[in-house]
Structure formats: C-alpha cells, structure tokens
Amino acid sequence: MVDLTRAREFARGRRLGDGIAVIDVGSNSVRLVIYERASRAPTVVFNEKVLAALGEGLVDNGRLTDESMGRALMAIRRFAAMVKAAEVEDVTIVATAAARVASNGAAFIRDIEQISGVKVRVLEGAEEAHMAAAGVLCGFWQPDGVVGDLGGGSLELIDITKDGIGPGESHPLGTLRLRGDAKGQLAKGGAIARDILARSEPLLALKGRTFYAVGGTWRSLVKLHMAVTGYPIPIMHQYAVSADEMADFCDELIKNGLDTMDPGNVVSKGRRPLVPWGAVVMRALIALGQPKTILTSSLGVREGMIYEALAADERGRDPLIVAAEELAILRNRSPLHSAELVDFSQMCIDAMGLEESEEDQRLRIAACLLSDISWRSHPDYRADQALAVISNVALYGVDHPGRGFLAQVLNERYGGPENPAVAHNSAEALCSDRLRERAKAVAAILRIAYVLAPGISGVIPKLAVERDGGSLILRMPADMAAFDGERPLRRMRQLAKVVGLEGQIRAG
C-alpha cells in the first residue's frame, strides 16, 4: 500500500516556496498562469487560457460585448477557484487594451474584482510595452533589439538592450482591432498597418537588429513556420528565423490563406482566424523596420511583472544558469558535486589549450549543472532520456544551437563518444560543427569526472589536470591511488585524444 504521509515534507519534484499566480485579461484571451515561485527563470505549474475575444466588438461601438464579457467572467471565476485550491496567496490580475479603452471597461473591471476578490491592475499602453520588454529580459540573456507584443486590441513596441528598456509605444493594431478596421480585407489591413507604423520611433532603430515577437498570434505563426520547414524540436522560445525568410512566409500566407498553408491544423481552432492578421502586421514591421532576425519569445507581460518585482541582484543573474541550478537541485544525486564540476572542467579546458568565449563558458557551466539529470533511468536509456529532456525542457537564456550543444554533451556523457544521437527529432540536430567539437570535449571531461566521483561531492576538488609536452595528465593525491584503474585510464585517454594528446593518470 502506498504511504504518502511524509510526501509533502520530502517531495523534490518542485522547489519549496510560495507560488505566484497571474491572471491576464487580454483583448483576445484570458489566461491563468501559476508559477512555482518568483524566480529569474520562472517555472509554470499550471497554465490555462480561454479565448474570450473581448476586443471583438470594440471597432463597431467601443464597448465590450455581453457575450465576450460573459466568457471572460466565467473563466475568471474558475481561475479564482483554481488559485484558491492551489493555496496561492500572491495573485495578480492584469488587464490590457480591451478593458482599458472600452466605454464599459470600468464596469467589467469591477465585476472581475467582485468575483475574484483581487484588485485589477489595468496597464496603460506604455506600461504594457514596458512589461512585455521586461518579459523578454526575463527570458533572454543580454537582448538587443525591439520588442513587439501583439494582442487582440493593440500592438506594443519598445526598444530593449542589455542595459535597459526604452520608452514604449502602443498602436491600435491588435489582430481583432485591425480585422475590424480593415473590414476583413487583408490588403487593406496591410495598408493601415504600414501607415500607422511609419511613425513608430522604435522601428526607426530596428534596422539590422533583432525583433522579439511576443503574443499568442505570433507564436501560432511561428509554430506554423516550424511545421512547414520540418524544424526538429517544438520549442518556440528563442526560435530564430531571418527577417527575409519570415517576410516571404508571411507573403505566402497572406496570398494563399491558412488552409492551404496548414492542412494538418497545426494552428489551434481559436487562433486560425487571427493568424493571417498577425502575418499582415509582421510583414509591415519587417518592411518598415528592416530587422535582421525575428526571435520568438514565450515570455511577455506576465513574466515581465514577475521580473520587475525581483531584487536587482536576482534580475542580473543568467537565466540559463538559474534554470540549470533548479534542475540540478531537483534531479541530480548531488547538486554540490555538479557545482564542483564547473571548476574541474575549467581546469581541463585550460590544460587542453581550448579557447573559450563568454558564451562557451556559460554553456559549459550549464552542462556541468545538468550532467546528472538522468541518473535514475535504466543505464541503457540514460543517454536517450538526457537528449530528450534537454531538447524539450523549459530553459531560458539559451538559443537553439546552444540547446543542441547541451543535448549532445549529455547524450555523449551517458552514451559515450560513439553513441548515435537521434538527430531528426532532437536539439542535437541544431548544433553547429564548432559546437559539436566543443561538446565532445566537455562530454569527455564529464565522463572522466563521473567515473571517479559518481555523484559524490568532495572528490573532484582533490584532482588536478595539467599538460606536460604531448601528454594530458590527471593527477590525484596518494590517498586516492585506489581510484585509478582500467576504466578511468580509458576515459582519460579519450579526453586527451580530443586535442591530439596522450592521456595519463598519476597518483602521489
């Protein structure tokens, strides 16, 4: 019989701490997200949306329709009950364009507050843009470009760099709003979008930089692009495509229609009517702003509000390292041992004479922290599981080639240098040739470390690695001589072979 009397005390499937919930009342959807805790790399515990289409009737009479408000209030009643059941006390309700501009918006907000018992925060346009940019800061490492958050009622644009956030703009170009203004004519919608955006200050500074696309309709557009191009992993966050390619894709979608482009119904039923309008706005942005790259962000206003509430030192941390630390705590045999691997691997990199950029270093650190996440699996499947986890886990602050690097490192750390990765459906397929070679070196470092200290802290700091002529030598103190053997020597030789050296182990 199952005994769960101590499960709450000893559970390690999630970090202990207070949860945080955000109910986002947007012009198209109403969504509840419950996060594990306020963090630099927030983890979602629960996520549900209802497409209430609050912005649908604004064009005709400037009011929210009774039907859309009814759907939204029904969803909020359920969401409030879910938050209460989850025992989450830190609850924020935020409303954006539709509730902000509707003539009956204030009455609608009062109804929300009566149902939920929570004061609603109605964001002004510039404030909404700022929070979307903060969400990008939360999900990316040192971003530089322009953030665009496309909702049902408005489009927010704002310049962003690693040093901060510029002034924001809000434009009446939400998908529902634009469809109404253009009377359902895509070509007319394109003309409206170009006319409005021609006066945008952030777009004037976008040329040759990155455009960060935020919002459900653009995520659906990107999801369709991934399906059409046969992309190997289903991760939309930090999905990158050249602006020229995205412009051509939008042109094709606008011309041929979604049904022709999406015969397999990759786009959800609720989003299908809006995706062509998202393509219209994207096409106008590319034409006027001339960005180099389009990057998708899964994080936006909700995560931006969490990010803004963090202490300054926490906001300054690397989201990739924070997320890797979280996984190490939850899944590794010894998180301390994983942390010890960071210094050990640095020593090996130096001894091997490998150059390391700042980006190389942060990827190596993340690989060390993630290096033991599959230890509970059957030995025959640890490599496959590690590959699958890294290909799909919610990591922030890492691009897809970097994710591919981490996937290859863990695949080889468990399966060895000759272990075949399932390249057609994993992040490993996205790894560049340079990163592949570097992954082999990092995986070889981890393999020698784990055969000497399998998830045991306190051993690795006693070791030293140095180069002597044509040899790469692992030195261990005399009291560790018994740790030496055929298997460690074989792995040391594999490590040295990566840089064309002879591997040796010396004790004493």
Coordinates of C-alpha atoms in Angstrom, one line a residue:
M1 CA 0.0 0.0 0.0
V2 CA 1.3 3.5 -0.8
D3 CA 2.3 5.6 2.2
L4 CA 2.3 9.3 1.4
T5 CA 2.3 10.6 5.0
R6 CA 5.7 12.3 4.5
A7 CA 5.4 13.1 0.8
R8 CA 4.8 16.8 1.3
E9 CA 7.8 17.1 3.6
F10 CA 10.2 15.2 1.3
A11 CA 8.8 15.8 -2.1
R12 CA 11.5 17.1 -4.5
G13 CA 9.5 17.3 -7.7
R14 CA 9.3 21.1 -7.2
R15 CA 11.1 23.7 -5.3
L16 CA 9.7 24.6 -1.9
G17 CA 8.4 28.1 -1.7
D18 CA 5.4 30.3 -2.2
G19 CA 3.6 30.1 -5.6
I20 CA 2.7 33.1 -7.6
A21 CA -0.3 33.5 -9.9
V22 CA -1.1 35.9 -12.7
I23 CA -4.5 36.2 -14.4
D24 CA -4.0 38.1 -17.7
V25 CA -7.2 39.6 -19.1
G26 CA -6.3 40.4 -22.7
S27 CA -8.2 41.6 -25.7
N28 CA -8.2 38.1 -27.2
S29 CA -7.7 35.6 -24.4
V30 CA -8.0 35.4 -20.7
R31 CA -5.2 33.3 -19.1
L32 CA -4.2 31.9 -15.7
V33 CA -0.6 31.0 -15.1
I34 CA 0.6 29.7 -11.7
Y35 CA 4.3 29.8 -11.3
E36 CA 6.4 27.7 -8.9
R37 CA 7.8 30.8 -7.3
A38 CA 9.1 34.2 -8.2
S39 CA 12.4 33.4 -10.0
R40 CA 14.8 34.7 -12.6
A41 CA 13.7 31.6 -14.6
P42 CA 10.1 31.2 -13.6
T43 CA 8.7 27.6 -13.9
V44 CA 5.0 27.1 -14.8
V45 CA 2.9 24.9 -12.6
F46 CA -0.4 25.5 -14.3
N47 CA -1.4 27.3 -17.5
E48 CA -4.9 27.6 -19.0
K49 CA -6.5 30.1 -21.4
V50 CA -9.9 30.9 -22.7
L51 CA -10.4 32.8 -26.0
A52 CA -12.9 35.3 -24.8
A53 CA -12.3 37.8 -27.7
L54 CA -13.0 40.8 -25.6
G55 CA -11.8 43.1 -28.3
E56 CA -14.2 41.8 -30.9
G57 CA -16.9 44.5 -30.6
L58 CA -14.7 47.5 -29.9
V59 CA -14.5 48.6 -33.5
D60 CA -18.3 48.7 -34.0
N61 CA -19.4 50.6 -30.9
G62 CA -16.4 50.9 -28.5
R63 CA -18.0 48.5 -26.0
L64 CA -17.2 45.0 -24.8
T65 CA -20.0 42.7 -25.8
D66 CA -22.1 40.9 -23.2
E67 CA -21.1 37.5 -24.7
S68 CA -17.4 38.1 -24.6
M69 CA -17.6 39.5 -21.0
G70 CA -19.6 36.5 -20.0
R71 CA -17.0 34.1 -21.3
A72 CA -14.2 36.1 -19.6
L73 CA -16.0 36.3 -16.2
M74 CA -16.8 32.6 -16.3
A75 CA -13.1 31.8 -16.9
I76 CA -12.1 34.2 -14.1
R77 CA -14.5 32.5 -11.7
R78 CA -12.9 29.2 -12.5
F79 CA -9.4 30.6 -12.3
A80 CA -10.0 32.2 -8.9
A81 CA -11.2 28.8 -7.6
M82 CA -8.1 27.1 -9.0
V83 CA -5.8 29.6 -7.4
K84 CA -7.6 29.1 -4.0
A85 CA -7.3 25.3 -4.3
A86 CA -3.6 25.7 -5.1
E87 CA -3.2 27.8 -1.9
V88 CA -1.5 30.6 -3.8
E89 CA -1.8 33.9 -2.0
D90 CA 0.3 36.1 -4.3
V91 CA -2.2 36.7 -7.1
T92 CA -2.1 39.5 -9.7
I93 CA -4.9 40.3 -12.2
V94 CA -3.8 42.4 -15.1
A95 CA -6.0 43.8 -17.8
T96 CA -4.8 45.4 -21.1
A97 CA -6.1 47.1 -24.2
A98 CA -9.7 46.0 -24.4
A99 CA -10.6 46.7 -20.8
R100 CA -8.5 49.9 -21.0
V101 CA -10.3 51.6 -23.9
A102 CA -13.9 50.1 -23.8
S103 CA -16.6 52.5 -22.6
N104 CA -17.9 49.8 -20.3
G105 CA -14.4 48.6 -19.3
A106 CA -14.6 50.1 -15.8
A107 CA -17.8 48.2 -15.0
F108 CA -16.2 45.0 -16.4
I109 CA -13.2 45.5 -14.1
R110 CA -15.5 45.9 -11.1
D111 CA -17.2 42.6 -12.0
I112 CA -13.8 40.9 -12.1
E113 CA -12.8 42.3 -8.7
Q114 CA -16.1 41.2 -7.2
I115 CA -15.7 37.7 -8.5
S116 CA -12.0 37.3 -7.6
G117 CA -11.6 39.5 -4.5
V118 CA -8.4 40.9 -6.2
K119 CA -7.7 44.4 -7.3
V120 CA -7.2 44.5 -11.0
R121 CA -4.2 46.3 -12.4
V122 CA -5.1 48.0 -15.7
L123 CA -2.0 48.7 -17.8
E124 CA -1.7 51.8 -19.9
G125 CA -0.2 51.3 -23.4
A126 CA 3.4 52.4 -22.5
E127 CA 3.3 50.3 -19.3
E128 CA 2.1 47.3 -21.2
A129 CA 5.0 47.7 -23.6
H130 CA 7.5 48.0 -20.7
M131 CA 6.2 44.8 -19.1
A132 CA 6.5 42.9 -22.4
A133 CA 10.1 44.1 -22.7
A134 CA 10.7 43.0 -19.1
G135 CA 9.4 39.6 -20.0
V136 CA 12.0 39.4 -22.8
L137 CA 14.7 40.5 -20.4
C138 CA 13.5 37.6 -18.2
G139 CA 13.7 35.0 -21.0
F140 CA 16.8 36.1 -22.9
W141 CA 20.4 36.8 -21.9
Q142 CA 21.5 40.3 -22.8
P143 CA 18.9 41.0 -25.5
D144 CA 19.3 43.9 -28.0
G145 CA 16.6 44.9 -30.4
V146 CA 12.9 45.9 -30.5
V147 CA 10.1 44.0 -28.6
G148 CA 6.7 43.8 -30.3
D149 CA 3.8 42.4 -28.3
L150 CA 0.8 41.7 -30.5
G151 CA -2.5 41.2 -28.8
G152 CA -6.1 41.4 -29.9
G153 CA -6.6 45.1 -29.3
S154 CA -3.2 46.7 -29.6
L155 CA 0.5 46.3 -30.6
E156 CA 3.1 47.5 -28.2
L157 CA 6.6 48.4 -29.4
I158 CA 9.7 49.2 -27.3
D159 CA 13.4 49.3 -27.7
I160 CA 15.5 47.0 -25.5
T161 CA 19.2 46.4 -24.8
K162 CA 21.1 44.5 -22.1
D163 CA 21.4 47.9 -20.2
G164 CA 17.7 48.7 -20.0
I165 CA 14.3 49.4 -21.6
G166 CA 13.4 52.5 -23.7
P167 CA 10.1 54.3 -23.9
G168 CA 7.2 52.3 -25.2
E169 CA 4.5 52.8 -27.8
S170 CA 1.0 51.4 -28.1
H171 CA -0.7 51.2 -31.5
P172 CA -4.3 50.2 -32.5
L173 CA -3.0 47.2 -34.5
G174 CA -4.2 44.2 -32.5
T175 CA -5.5 41.4 -34.6
L176 CA -9.1 41.8 -33.7
R177 CA -9.0 45.6 -33.9
L178 CA -7.2 45.5 -37.3
R179 CA -9.6 43.0 -38.7
G180 CA -12.5 45.2 -37.8
D181 CA -10.9 48.4 -39.1
A182 CA -10.0 46.7 -42.4
K183 CA -13.5 45.2 -42.8
G184 CA -11.9 41.8 -43.1
Q185 CA -9.7 42.7 -46.1
L186 CA -6.1 41.7 -45.6
A187 CA -4.7 44.0 -48.2
K188 CA -6.4 47.0 -46.6
G189 CA -5.1 45.8 -43.2
G190 CA -1.6 45.9 -44.6
A191 CA -2.0 49.5 -45.7
I192 CA -3.4 50.5 -42.3
A193 CA -0.5 48.8 -40.5
R194 CA 2.1 50.5 -42.7
D195 CA 0.5 53.9 -42.3
I196 CA 0.4 53.7 -38.5
L197 CA 3.9 52.1 -38.1
A198 CA 5.6 54.6 -40.4
R199 CA 5.5 57.0 -37.4
S200 CA 7.0 54.5 -34.9
E201 CA 10.2 55.6 -33.1
P202 CA 11.4 52.1 -32.0
L203 CA 11.1 50.9 -35.6
L204 CA 13.5 53.6 -36.7
A205 CA 16.1 52.0 -34.6
L206 CA 15.4 48.4 -35.6
K207 CA 17.4 48.2 -38.9
G208 CA 19.9 45.3 -38.8
R209 CA 18.9 44.3 -35.3
T210 CA 16.6 41.7 -33.7
F211 CA 12.9 41.9 -33.5
Y212 CA 11.5 40.0 -30.5
A213 CA 8.0 38.7 -31.2
V214 CA 5.6 38.4 -28.3
G215 CA 2.0 37.3 -28.2
G216 CA -0.2 34.2 -28.9
T217 CA -1.0 35.0 -32.5
W218 CA 2.7 35.4 -33.5
R219 CA 3.5 32.2 -31.6
S220 CA 1.0 30.5 -33.7
L221 CA 2.5 32.0 -36.8
V222 CA 5.9 30.7 -35.8
K223 CA 4.5 27.3 -34.9
L224 CA 3.2 27.1 -38.4
H225 CA 6.6 28.1 -39.8
M226 CA 8.3 25.4 -37.8
A227 CA 5.9 22.8 -39.1
V228 CA 6.3 23.8 -42.7
T229 CA 10.1 23.8 -42.5
G230 CA 10.3 20.5 -40.6
Y231 CA 12.0 22.0 -37.6
P232 CA 13.4 19.2 -35.3
I233 CA 12.2 20.4 -31.9
P234 CA 8.9 22.0 -30.8
I235 CA 10.4 24.8 -28.7
M236 CA 9.1 28.2 -29.8
H237 CA 11.1 30.3 -27.3
Q238 CA 14.2 31.7 -29.0
Y239 CA 13.2 30.2 -32.3
A240 CA 15.1 32.3 -34.8
V241 CA 14.4 33.0 -38.5
S242 CA 15.8 35.6 -40.8
A243 CA 13.6 38.6 -41.4
D244 CA 13.7 37.9 -45.2
E245 CA 12.5 34.4 -44.8
M246 CA 9.7 35.4 -42.4
A247 CA 8.7 38.2 -44.9
D248 CA 8.4 35.6 -47.7
F249 CA 6.5 33.3 -45.4
C250 CA 4.0 36.0 -44.4
D251 CA 3.5 37.0 -48.1
E252 CA 2.7 33.4 -49.0
L253 CA 0.3 33.1 -46.1
I254 CA -1.5 36.3 -46.9
K255 CA -1.7 35.3 -50.6
N256 CA -2.7 31.7 -50.3
G257 CA -4.6 31.5 -46.9
L258 CA -4.1 29.5 -43.8
D259 CA -6.0 26.4 -45.0
T260 CA -3.5 26.0 -47.9
M261 CA -0.5 26.5 -45.6
D262 CA -1.8 24.4 -42.7
P263 CA -3.7 21.4 -44.0
G264 CA -2.8 19.5 -40.8
N265 CA -4.3 22.1 -38.5
V266 CA -1.1 22.9 -36.6
V267 CA -2.7 26.2 -35.6
S268 CA -5.4 25.8 -33.0
K269 CA -9.0 26.4 -34.0
G270 CA -9.3 29.5 -31.9
R271 CA -6.2 31.2 -33.4
R272 CA -6.8 30.3 -37.0
P273 CA -8.9 33.4 -37.9
L274 CA -6.3 35.7 -36.5
V275 CA -3.0 34.3 -37.8
P276 CA -3.3 35.9 -41.2
W277 CA -3.7 39.3 -39.5
G278 CA -0.7 38.5 -37.4
A279 CA 1.2 37.9 -40.6
V280 CA -0.1 41.3 -42.0
V281 CA 1.3 43.2 -39.0
M282 CA 4.6 41.2 -39.1
R283 CA 5.0 41.9 -42.8
A284 CA 4.5 45.6 -42.2
L285 CA 7.0 45.6 -39.4
I286 CA 9.7 43.9 -41.4
A287 CA 9.2 46.3 -44.4
L288 CA 9.5 49.4 -42.3
G289 CA 11.9 48.3 -39.6
Q290 CA 14.2 46.1 -41.7
P291 CA 15.4 43.8 -38.8
K292 CA 18.0 41.2 -39.4
T293 CA 16.4 38.4 -37.4
I294 CA 13.0 37.5 -35.9
L295 CA 13.2 35.9 -32.5
T296 CA 10.2 34.4 -30.7
S297 CA 9.6 35.0 -27.0
S298 CA 7.3 32.7 -25.0
L299 CA 7.6 35.2 -22.1
G300 CA 5.8 38.5 -22.1
V301 CA 3.8 40.8 -19.8
R302 CA 3.1 38.1 -17.1
E303 CA 6.7 37.2 -16.7
G304 CA 7.7 40.8 -17.0
M305 CA 5.7 41.6 -14.0
I306 CA 7.5 38.8 -12.0
Y307 CA 10.9 40.0 -13.3
E308 CA 10.2 43.6 -12.3
A309 CA 9.3 42.6 -8.8
L310 CA 12.7 40.7 -8.3
A311 CA 15.6 42.2 -6.4
A312 CA 18.2 43.9 -8.6
D313 CA 20.8 41.2 -7.9
E314 CA 18.4 38.4 -8.9
R315 CA 17.4 40.3 -12.1
G316 CA 21.1 40.4 -13.0
R317 CA 21.6 36.7 -12.9
D318 CA 21.9 34.5 -16.0
P319 CA 18.5 32.7 -16.6
L320 CA 20.2 29.7 -18.2
I321 CA 22.4 29.1 -15.1
V322 CA 19.4 29.7 -12.8
A323 CA 17.3 27.2 -14.7
A324 CA 20.2 24.6 -14.7
E325 CA 20.7 25.1 -11.0
E326 CA 17.0 24.4 -10.4
L327 CA 17.2 21.2 -12.4
A328 CA 20.4 20.2 -10.6
I329 CA 18.6 20.6 -7.2
L330 CA 15.6 18.7 -8.3
R331 CA 17.2 15.8 -10.3
N332 CA 20.9 15.3 -9.5
R333 CA 22.3 12.9 -6.9
S334 CA 24.5 15.7 -5.5
P335 CA 24.0 19.3 -6.7
L336 CA 27.2 20.2 -4.9
H337 CA 29.1 17.6 -7.0
S338 CA 27.6 19.2 -10.1
A339 CA 28.8 22.6 -9.0
E340 CA 32.3 21.2 -8.3
L341 CA 32.4 20.1 -12.0
V342 CA 32.4 23.8 -13.1
D343 CA 35.9 24.4 -11.7
F344 CA 37.2 21.0 -12.7
S345 CA 36.0 21.4 -16.3
Q346 CA 37.6 24.9 -16.4
M347 CA 40.9 23.4 -15.3
C348 CA 40.6 20.8 -18.1
I349 CA 39.8 23.3 -20.7
D350 CA 42.8 25.4 -19.8
A351 CA 45.1 22.3 -19.7
M352 CA 43.8 21.2 -23.1
G353 CA 44.5 24.7 -24.6
L354 CA 41.0 25.3 -25.8
E355 CA 39.8 28.8 -26.3
E356 CA 36.6 29.7 -24.6
S357 CA 34.3 32.7 -25.2
E358 CA 31.9 34.0 -22.7
E359 CA 29.1 32.1 -24.4
D360 CA 31.2 28.9 -24.4
Q361 CA 31.7 29.3 -20.7
R362 CA 28.1 29.7 -19.8
L363 CA 27.1 26.7 -21.9
R364 CA 29.8 24.6 -20.2
I365 CA 28.7 25.7 -16.8
A366 CA 25.1 24.7 -17.6
A367 CA 26.3 21.4 -19.0
C368 CA 28.0 20.7 -15.7
L369 CA 24.9 21.5 -13.7
L370 CA 22.7 19.4 -15.9
S371 CA 25.1 16.4 -16.1
D372 CA 23.4 14.1 -13.7
I373 CA 19.7 14.6 -14.5
S374 CA 19.2 11.1 -16.0
W375 CA 20.8 9.0 -13.2
R376 CA 17.6 7.4 -12.1
S377 CA 16.9 5.9 -15.6
H378 CA 18.0 2.4 -16.7
P379 CA 21.6 2.6 -17.9
D380 CA 20.7 1.6 -21.4
Y381 CA 18.3 4.6 -21.8
R382 CA 20.1 7.4 -19.9
A383 CA 21.6 8.9 -23.0
D384 CA 18.3 8.9 -24.9
Q385 CA 16.4 10.4 -21.9
A386 CA 19.0 13.1 -21.4
L387 CA 18.8 14.0 -25.1
A388 CA 15.0 14.2 -25.0
V389 CA 14.9 16.2 -21.8
I390 CA 17.4 18.9 -23.0
S391 CA 15.7 19.0 -26.4
N392 CA 12.3 19.9 -24.7
V393 CA 12.8 21.2 -21.2
A394 CA 11.9 24.9 -20.4
L395 CA 15.3 26.5 -20.5
Y396 CA 15.6 30.3 -20.8
G397 CA 18.6 32.4 -22.0
V398 CA 19.9 29.8 -24.5
D399 CA 19.4 29.8 -28.3
H400 CA 18.6 26.6 -30.1
P401 CA 22.2 25.8 -31.3
G402 CA 23.2 26.2 -27.6
R403 CA 20.4 23.9 -26.6
G404 CA 21.8 21.5 -29.2
F405 CA 25.2 21.7 -27.6
L406 CA 23.8 20.8 -24.2
A407 CA 21.8 17.9 -25.7
Q408 CA 24.9 16.5 -27.4
V409 CA 27.1 16.9 -24.2
L410 CA 24.6 14.9 -22.1
N411 CA 24.0 12.3 -24.8
E412 CA 27.7 11.6 -25.0
R413 CA 28.3 12.0 -21.3
Y414 CA 25.9 9.0 -20.8
G415 CA 26.4 7.1 -24.0
G416 CA 30.0 7.7 -24.9
P417 CA 31.6 9.4 -27.9
E418 CA 30.3 6.9 -30.4
N419 CA 26.7 7.0 -29.2
P420 CA 24.3 8.0 -32.0
A421 CA 22.0 10.8 -31.3
V422 CA 18.5 10.8 -32.8
A423 CA 19.3 13.9 -34.9
H424 CA 16.0 14.1 -36.7
N425 CA 13.9 14.9 -33.7
S426 CA 16.3 16.4 -31.1
A427 CA 18.1 19.7 -30.5
E428 CA 21.4 18.0 -31.3
A429 CA 20.5 18.4 -34.9
L430 CA 20.7 22.2 -34.5
C431 CA 24.3 22.1 -33.2
S432 CA 26.9 23.8 -35.4
D433 CA 30.1 22.0 -36.4
R434 CA 32.1 24.1 -34.0
L435 CA 29.8 23.4 -31.1
R436 CA 29.8 19.7 -31.9
E437 CA 33.5 19.5 -31.5
R438 CA 33.3 21.5 -28.3
A439 CA 30.5 19.3 -27.0
K440 CA 32.8 16.2 -27.4
A441 CA 35.5 17.9 -25.2
V442 CA 33.0 18.8 -22.5
A443 CA 31.3 15.4 -22.6
A444 CA 34.8 13.7 -22.3
I445 CA 35.6 15.9 -19.2
L446 CA 32.3 14.9 -17.6
R447 CA 32.9 11.2 -18.3
I448 CA 36.3 11.1 -16.6
A449 CA 34.8 13.0 -13.6
Y450 CA 31.8 10.7 -13.1
V451 CA 33.9 7.5 -13.3
L452 CA 36.0 8.8 -10.4
A453 CA 33.2 10.5 -8.4
P454 CA 29.7 9.2 -9.4
G455 CA 27.5 11.9 -7.9
I456 CA 29.7 12.2 -4.8
S457 CA 30.9 15.6 -3.6
G458 CA 34.3 16.3 -2.2
V459 CA 36.3 14.1 -4.6
I460 CA 36.7 16.2 -7.7
P461 CA 38.3 19.2 -5.9
K462 CA 41.3 16.9 -5.0
L463 CA 42.2 16.3 -8.6
A464 CA 44.4 18.3 -10.9
V465 CA 44.7 18.2 -14.7
E466 CA 47.8 19.6 -16.5
R467 CA 49.6 19.3 -19.8
D468 CA 53.2 18.1 -20.0
G469 CA 54.5 18.1 -23.5
G470 CA 52.4 15.7 -25.6
S471 CA 50.5 14.3 -22.5
L472 CA 47.4 15.4 -20.7
I473 CA 47.9 14.2 -17.1
L474 CA 45.3 13.7 -14.4
R475 CA 47.0 13.9 -11.0
M476 CA 45.4 12.6 -7.8
P477 CA 46.8 12.5 -4.3
A478 CA 48.4 9.4 -2.9
D479 CA 45.4 8.6 -0.7
M480 CA 43.3 8.3 -3.9
A481 CA 45.6 5.9 -5.7
A482 CA 43.0 3.1 -5.4
F483 CA 40.6 5.2 -7.5
D484 CA 42.8 4.5 -10.5
G485 CA 42.0 1.6 -12.8
E486 CA 41.4 0.5 -16.4
R487 CA 38.2 2.4 -16.9
P488 CA 39.4 5.8 -15.6
L489 CA 42.5 5.4 -17.7
R490 CA 40.5 4.6 -20.8
R491 CA 38.3 7.7 -20.3
M492 CA 41.4 9.9 -19.6
R493 CA 42.8 8.7 -22.9
Q494 CA 39.5 9.5 -24.7
L495 CA 39.7 13.0 -23.2
A496 CA 43.2 13.6 -24.3
K497 CA 42.5 12.3 -27.8
V498 CA 40.1 15.2 -28.3
V499 CA 43.1 17.5 -28.6
G500 CA 45.5 15.0 -30.0
L501 CA 47.4 14.2 -26.8
E502 CA 48.2 11.1 -24.8
G503 CA 46.2 10.6 -21.6
Q504 CA 47.8 9.6 -18.3
I505 CA 46.8 9.2 -14.7
R506 CA 49.4 9.7 -11.9
A507 CA 48.9 9.2 -8.2
G508 CA 51.1 10.7 -5.5

